[in-house]
Amino acid sequence: MSSKKKDIRALSKEELRDFFISIGDKAFRGNQVYEWLWNKGAHVFDDMTNISKETRNHLKANFEINHIEVDSIQRSSDGTIKNGVKLHDGLIVESVLIPTNKRTTACVSSQVGCSLDCKFCATARLKRMRNLNPDEIFDQVVAIDKESKLYHKMPLSNIVFMGMGEPLMNYKNVLAAIDKITSEEGLGMSSKRITVSTSGVPKMIKKLADDEVKFNLAVSLHSAIQETREQIMPFAKSFTLPDLQESLEYWYSKTKRKITYEYIVWKDINDAQRDIDALVQFCKKVPCKVNLIEYNPIDDGIFQYASNEALENYIFHLEKNRIPVTIRRSRGKDIDAACGQLANKQ
Ligand code: SAH
């Protein structure tokens, strides 16, 4: 399906301005087109109503707007909506709209498939096909914002990068997308309402700190014992806990922003006292909070959600050590839209 025309959204604003100068038009026209693309989310040139027909035809002759198509929509009984999103080359990713009382959160994908190998995650079983482009991430947000207004009568309020893929393995495009989402010329959303969730890639966490990003960071920890973590997340052999810890200390020293650890407690894997003690020690190194997430089974039975007693024991010891802890209930389980269940089953 690839054509020779260039995707116009791969151009910076400067490049757009230069294009118009090169065809003898005004540079300012570039700003107008940029606004259509990144503020209004236009997917066809003919929507650009303040651009003359002649200029639109000129654009059509030179460029195309690669964009996503929401291919399927599934709605859960709890209000969660899952979009199957078709990319310009036919590949599919998923994104999810999660409504709560006062807000709606978009859970977006950053890669087609995933480069990592978490044993408990359905997405890890899909081969990583490619990284998403900034516009493909941006489009997911725009699509969910529209659905939020339509079905929940409010604009999208939060974004989490917890869909398919490892955002820090697609660093440049994820940051470029966030730039379009947060900048005044783009969607103008606050960075404070955006959370990037990583399995823990130390080098890239340091880079985030150096790049002075303003969004929140969540780390999928799941175990603070190296041996256990390697078993459930084999890539952790290369991205070890000491390196992760060092990168998080660096993040905090630069940003002064707390880290959220996502953590699932499984029966016979990390539900013993030594697992809790290790987590408490890990949490004492850098200001943080712990989000205990409910496990969404992905069918082979090796991983089983721990007992309530084990969960309560975690909460007791974390609270005793004044580490904030919350439990996150899963949403959208009936449509395979919950964490770790995104696997293009449709
Ligand atoms: N790669 C990133 C973002 C995608 S995963 C990361 O690892 O953080 C988003 C979250 O879902 C992570 O916290 C991940 O550990 C969690 N998750 C994966 N599989 C899950 C499952 N089966 N049940 C519940 N949460 C799961």
Coordinates of C-alpha atoms and ligand atoms in Angstrom, one line a residue:
M1 CA 0.0 0.0 0.0
S2 CA 3.0 2.3 0.2
S3 CA 3.0 5.1 -2.3
K4 CA 5.8 7.5 -3.3
K5 CA 4.1 10.5 -1.7
K6 CA 5.6 11.7 1.5
D7 CA 3.6 11.5 4.8
I8 CA 3.0 15.2 5.5
R9 CA 3.0 14.6 9.2
A10 CA 6.7 13.5 9.0
L11 CA 7.5 17.2 8.3
S12 CA 8.3 19.7 11.1
K13 CA 6.6 23.1 11.1
E14 CA 9.7 24.6 9.7
E15 CA 9.7 22.1 6.8
L16 CA 6.1 22.9 6.1
R17 CA 6.8 26.6 6.0
D18 CA 9.7 25.9 3.7
F19 CA 7.5 23.9 1.4
F20 CA 5.1 26.8 1.0
I21 CA 8.0 29.2 0.3
S22 CA 9.3 26.8 -2.3
I23 CA 6.0 26.9 -4.2
G24 CA 5.9 30.7 -4.0
D25 CA 3.2 30.8 -1.3
K26 CA 3.5 32.4 2.1
A27 CA 5.4 30.6 5.0
F28 CA 2.4 31.4 7.2
R29 CA 0.4 28.9 5.1
G30 CA 2.6 26.2 6.8
N31 CA 1.4 27.3 10.2
Q32 CA -2.2 26.9 9.1
V33 CA -1.6 23.4 7.7
Y34 CA 0.3 22.5 10.8
E35 CA -2.7 23.5 12.9
W36 CA -5.0 21.4 10.9
L37 CA -2.8 18.4 11.3
W38 CA -1.8 18.6 14.9
N39 CA -4.5 20.7 16.6
K40 CA -7.6 19.7 14.7
G41 CA -6.4 16.2 13.8
A42 CA -7.4 16.5 10.1
H43 CA -7.0 13.3 8.1
V44 CA -8.0 14.7 4.7
F45 CA -6.7 17.8 3.0
D46 CA -10.3 18.8 2.0
D47 CA -11.1 19.4 5.7
M48 CA -8.7 22.3 5.6
T49 CA -11.3 24.9 4.9
N50 CA -9.2 28.0 5.2
I51 CA -6.8 26.7 2.6
S52 CA -7.7 27.4 -1.0
K53 CA -8.8 24.5 -3.2
E54 CA -5.8 25.1 -5.5
T55 CA -3.4 24.9 -2.6
R56 CA -5.1 21.8 -1.3
N57 CA -4.7 20.2 -4.7
H58 CA -1.1 21.1 -4.5
L59 CA -0.7 19.4 -1.2
K60 CA -2.6 16.3 -2.5
A61 CA -0.2 16.1 -5.4
N62 CA 2.8 16.1 -3.1
F63 CA 1.8 14.5 0.1
E64 CA -0.5 12.1 1.8
I65 CA -1.8 12.0 5.4
N66 CA -1.1 8.5 6.7
H67 CA -3.6 8.0 9.4
I68 CA -5.1 5.3 11.5
E69 CA -8.6 3.9 11.0
V70 CA -10.6 2.7 14.0
D71 CA -11.4 -0.7 12.6
S72 CA -13.3 -2.3 15.5
I73 CA -14.9 -1.0 18.7
Q74 CA -15.7 -3.2 21.6
R75 CA -17.6 -1.9 24.6
S76 CA -17.4 -3.4 28.0
S77 CA -20.3 -3.6 30.5
D78 CA -18.2 -1.3 32.8
G79 CA -17.9 1.5 30.1
T80 CA -14.4 0.6 29.0
I81 CA -14.0 0.8 25.2
K82 CA -11.4 -1.0 23.2
N83 CA -10.4 0.2 19.8
G84 CA -8.8 -2.1 17.2
V85 CA -6.8 0.4 15.2
K86 CA -5.6 -0.2 11.7
L87 CA -2.4 1.5 10.6
H88 CA -1.7 2.7 7.1
D89 CA 0.2 -0.5 6.3
G90 CA -2.6 -2.7 7.5
L91 CA -1.1 -3.7 10.8
I92 CA -3.3 -3.5 13.9
V93 CA -2.8 -2.2 17.4
E94 CA -5.2 -1.7 20.2
S95 CA -6.0 1.3 22.5
V96 CA -8.4 1.5 25.4
L97 CA -10.7 4.2 26.9
I98 CA -11.1 3.7 30.6
P99 CA -13.8 5.9 32.3
T100 CA -14.0 6.5 36.0
N101 CA -16.2 8.9 37.9
K102 CA -14.6 12.2 37.1
R103 CA -12.2 11.4 34.3
T104 CA -11.4 9.3 31.3
T105 CA -8.1 7.7 30.6
A106 CA -6.7 6.6 27.3
C107 CA -4.4 3.6 27.3
V108 CA -2.3 3.8 24.1
S109 CA 0.1 1.5 22.3
S110 CA 3.6 2.5 21.3
Q111 CA 4.7 -0.5 19.2
V112 CA 3.1 -3.2 17.0
G113 CA 3.7 -6.2 19.2
C114 CA 6.4 -5.9 21.8
S115 CA 10.2 -6.2 21.9
L116 CA 10.2 -7.6 25.5
D117 CA 9.3 -11.0 26.9
C118 CA 7.3 -10.7 30.1
K119 CA 6.0 -14.2 30.6
F120 CA 2.6 -13.0 32.0
C121 CA 1.7 -10.6 29.2
A122 CA -0.3 -11.5 26.1
T123 CA 1.3 -8.8 24.0
A124 CA 4.7 -10.3 24.6
R125 CA 3.6 -13.3 22.5
L126 CA 3.2 -11.1 19.5
K127 CA 6.4 -10.5 17.6
R128 CA 7.4 -6.9 17.5
M129 CA 6.6 -5.8 14.0
R130 CA 7.6 -2.2 14.2
N131 CA 7.5 1.0 16.2
L132 CA 4.6 3.3 15.9
N133 CA 5.2 6.7 14.3
P134 CA 4.4 9.9 16.3
D135 CA 1.2 10.5 14.3
E136 CA 0.0 6.9 14.9
I137 CA 0.3 7.5 18.7
F138 CA -1.3 10.9 18.4
D139 CA -4.2 9.6 16.3
Q140 CA -5.0 7.0 19.0
V141 CA -5.4 9.8 21.5
V142 CA -7.6 11.9 19.2
A143 CA -9.8 8.9 18.5
I144 CA -10.2 8.2 22.2
D145 CA -10.9 11.8 22.9
K146 CA -13.7 11.8 20.4
E147 CA -15.2 8.6 22.0
S148 CA -14.9 10.1 25.4
K149 CA -16.9 13.1 24.3
L150 CA -19.4 11.0 22.5
Y151 CA -20.0 8.3 25.1
H152 CA -19.0 9.9 28.4
K153 CA -19.7 13.6 27.7
M154 CA -16.3 14.8 28.7
P155 CA -13.0 15.3 27.0
L156 CA -10.2 12.9 27.6
S157 CA -8.4 13.8 30.8
N158 CA -5.4 11.3 31.2
I159 CA -3.1 9.3 29.0
V160 CA -1.2 6.2 30.0
F161 CA 1.4 4.5 27.8
M162 CA 0.3 1.0 29.0
G163 CA -1.0 -0.5 25.8
M164 CA 1.0 -2.6 23.5
G165 CA 4.8 -2.3 23.4
E166 CA 7.6 -0.9 25.4
P167 CA 7.5 2.9 25.0
L168 CA 11.2 3.4 25.9
M169 CA 12.2 1.1 23.1
N170 CA 10.5 3.6 20.8
Y171 CA 11.9 6.6 22.6
K172 CA 12.1 9.2 19.9
N173 CA 8.6 8.7 18.5
V174 CA 6.9 8.5 21.9
L175 CA 8.5 11.8 22.9
A176 CA 7.6 13.4 19.6
A177 CA 4.0 12.2 20.0
I178 CA 3.8 13.6 23.6
D179 CA 5.2 16.8 22.3
K180 CA 2.3 17.1 19.8
I181 CA -0.2 16.1 22.5
T182 CA 1.0 18.6 25.0
S183 CA 2.2 21.6 23.0
E184 CA -0.1 24.6 22.7
E185 CA -0.1 24.3 18.9
G186 CA -1.1 20.6 19.3
L187 CA -3.8 19.2 21.7
G188 CA -2.6 21.3 24.6
M189 CA -3.0 18.6 27.2
S190 CA -1.0 18.8 30.4
S191 CA 2.1 16.6 30.8
K192 CA 1.1 16.0 34.4
R193 CA -1.8 13.9 33.1
I194 CA 0.4 11.7 31.0
T195 CA 2.2 8.6 32.4
V196 CA 4.7 6.5 30.5
S197 CA 5.0 3.0 31.8
T198 CA 8.2 1.1 31.2
S199 CA 9.3 -2.4 32.0
G200 CA 12.5 -0.7 33.1
V201 CA 15.2 0.2 30.6
P202 CA 17.8 2.0 32.7
K203 CA 19.7 3.8 30.0
M204 CA 16.4 5.3 28.6
I205 CA 15.2 6.3 32.1
K206 CA 18.3 8.3 32.5
K207 CA 17.8 9.8 29.1
L208 CA 14.3 10.9 30.1
A209 CA 15.7 12.7 33.1
D210 CA 18.4 14.3 30.9
D211 CA 15.7 15.4 28.4
E212 CA 13.8 17.0 31.3
V213 CA 10.5 15.4 30.4
K214 CA 7.5 16.7 32.4
F215 CA 5.3 13.6 32.3
N216 CA 5.1 10.9 35.0
L217 CA 7.0 7.6 35.1
A218 CA 5.7 4.2 36.1
V219 CA 7.9 1.1 36.2
S220 CA 6.6 -2.4 36.0
L221 CA 8.6 -3.9 38.8
H222 CA 6.8 -7.1 39.8
S223 CA 9.7 -8.3 41.9
A224 CA 12.5 -6.6 43.7
I225 CA 14.5 -9.8 43.7
Q226 CA 16.8 -10.2 40.7
E227 CA 16.4 -13.9 40.4
T228 CA 12.6 -13.8 40.5
R229 CA 12.4 -10.9 38.1
E230 CA 14.6 -12.6 35.6
Q231 CA 12.3 -15.6 35.7
I232 CA 9.1 -13.6 34.9
M233 CA 10.7 -10.9 32.8
P234 CA 13.8 -12.6 31.1
F235 CA 15.1 -9.3 29.6
A236 CA 15.9 -8.3 33.2
K237 CA 19.1 -10.3 32.8
S238 CA 20.4 -7.4 30.8
F239 CA 18.5 -4.7 32.6
T240 CA 19.3 -5.6 36.1
L241 CA 17.7 -4.3 39.3
P242 CA 20.9 -2.5 40.5
D243 CA 21.1 -0.7 37.2
L244 CA 17.3 0.1 37.3
Q245 CA 17.6 1.4 40.8
E246 CA 20.5 3.6 39.8
S247 CA 18.6 5.0 36.9
L248 CA 15.6 5.8 39.1
E249 CA 17.8 7.6 41.6
Y250 CA 19.1 9.6 38.8
W251 CA 15.5 10.3 37.5
Y252 CA 14.5 11.5 41.0
S253 CA 17.6 13.6 41.5
K254 CA 16.8 15.5 38.3
T255 CA 13.0 15.6 38.2
K256 CA 12.0 15.5 41.9
R257 CA 9.0 13.4 40.8
K258 CA 7.9 10.3 42.5
I259 CA 8.0 7.0 40.6
T260 CA 5.0 4.6 40.5
Y261 CA 5.9 0.9 40.7
E262 CA 3.4 -1.4 39.1
Y263 CA 3.3 -4.7 40.9
I264 CA 1.3 -7.9 40.5
V265 CA 1.4 -10.4 43.3
W266 CA 1.2 -14.0 42.1
K267 CA 0.7 -17.2 44.1
D268 CA 4.0 -19.0 44.8
I269 CA 6.0 -16.5 42.7
N270 CA 6.3 -13.4 44.8
D271 CA 3.8 -13.8 47.6
A272 CA 6.3 -14.7 50.4
Q273 CA 7.6 -12.4 53.2
R274 CA 11.0 -12.2 51.5
D275 CA 9.4 -10.7 48.4
I276 CA 7.7 -8.1 50.5
D277 CA 10.8 -7.3 52.4
A278 CA 12.7 -6.9 49.1
L279 CA 10.1 -4.5 47.7
V280 CA 10.1 -2.4 50.9
Q281 CA 13.9 -2.1 50.7
F282 CA 13.7 -1.2 47.0
C283 CA 11.0 1.4 47.7
K284 CA 13.1 3.1 50.3
K285 CA 15.8 4.1 47.8
V286 CA 13.7 6.5 45.8
P287 CA 10.4 8.4 46.7
C288 CA 7.7 6.3 45.1
K289 CA 4.3 4.8 45.4
V290 CA 3.2 1.2 44.7
N291 CA 0.3 0.3 42.5
L292 CA -0.8 -3.3 43.1
I293 CA -2.4 -4.4 39.9
E294 CA -4.9 -7.1 39.6
Y295 CA -3.7 -10.0 37.4
N296 CA -5.6 -10.7 34.3
P297 CA -5.0 -14.3 33.4
I298 CA -3.8 -15.0 29.9
D299 CA -4.8 -18.6 29.9
D300 CA -1.9 -21.0 30.5
G301 CA -2.4 -21.2 34.3
I302 CA 1.3 -20.8 35.3
F303 CA 0.6 -17.4 36.8
Q304 CA -2.2 -17.2 39.3
Y305 CA -3.3 -14.2 41.2
A306 CA -2.3 -14.4 44.9
S307 CA -4.7 -14.8 47.8
N308 CA -6.2 -11.8 49.5
E309 CA -4.1 -12.6 52.5
A310 CA -0.9 -12.2 50.5
L311 CA -2.2 -8.9 49.1
E312 CA -3.1 -7.6 52.6
N313 CA 0.3 -8.6 53.8
Y314 CA 1.9 -6.5 51.1
I315 CA -0.3 -3.5 52.0
F316 CA 0.4 -3.9 55.7
H317 CA 4.2 -3.9 55.3
L318 CA 4.2 -1.1 52.7
E319 CA 2.0 1.1 54.9
K320 CA 4.0 0.3 58.0
N321 CA 7.0 1.7 56.1
R322 CA 5.0 4.8 55.0
I323 CA 5.1 3.8 51.3
P324 CA 1.9 4.8 49.6
V325 CA 0.1 1.9 48.1
T326 CA -3.1 1.5 46.0
I327 CA -4.9 -1.4 44.5
R328 CA -5.8 -1.1 40.9
R329 CA -8.8 -3.1 39.8
S330 CA -9.0 -4.2 36.3
R331 CA -11.4 -2.7 33.8
G332 CA -12.7 -4.1 30.6
K333 CA -11.8 -7.7 31.3
D334 CA -14.9 -9.0 29.4
I335 CA -13.5 -7.6 26.2
D336 CA -9.8 -8.5 26.7
A337 CA -9.0 -4.8 27.2
A338 CA -7.4 -5.0 30.6
C339 CA -3.6 -4.7 31.2
G340 CA -1.6 -7.4 29.6
Q341 CA -4.6 -8.7 27.5
L342 CA -4.0 -6.7 24.4
A343 CA -3.2 -9.3 21.8
N344 CA -5.3 -8.5 18.7
K345 CA -7.6 -11.4 19.3
Q346 CA -10.2 -9.9 17.1
Ligands
SAH1 N1 5.9 -2.2 28.4 C1 5.3 -1.3 29.3 C2 3.9 -0.9 29.0 C3 2.9 -2.0 28.6 S1 2.4 -3.1 29.8 C4 5.5 -1.8 30.7 O1 5.9 -3.0 30.9 O2 5.2 -1.1 31.7 C5 1.3 -2.2 30.9 C6 1.2 -2.8 32.3 O3 0.4 -4.0 32.3 C7 2.6 -3.2 32.9 O4 2.6 -2.7 34.2 C8 2.5 -4.7 32.8 O5 3.4 -5.3 33.8 C9 1.1 -5.0 33.1 N2 0.7 -6.3 32.7 C10 1.2 -7.1 31.7 N3 0.5 -8.3 31.6 C11 -0.4 -8.2 32.6 C12 -1.5 -9.1 33.0 N4 -1.6 -10.3 32.4 N5 -2.3 -8.7 34.0 C13 -2.2 -7.5 34.6 N6 -1.2 -6.6 34.2 C14 -0.4 -7.0 33.2

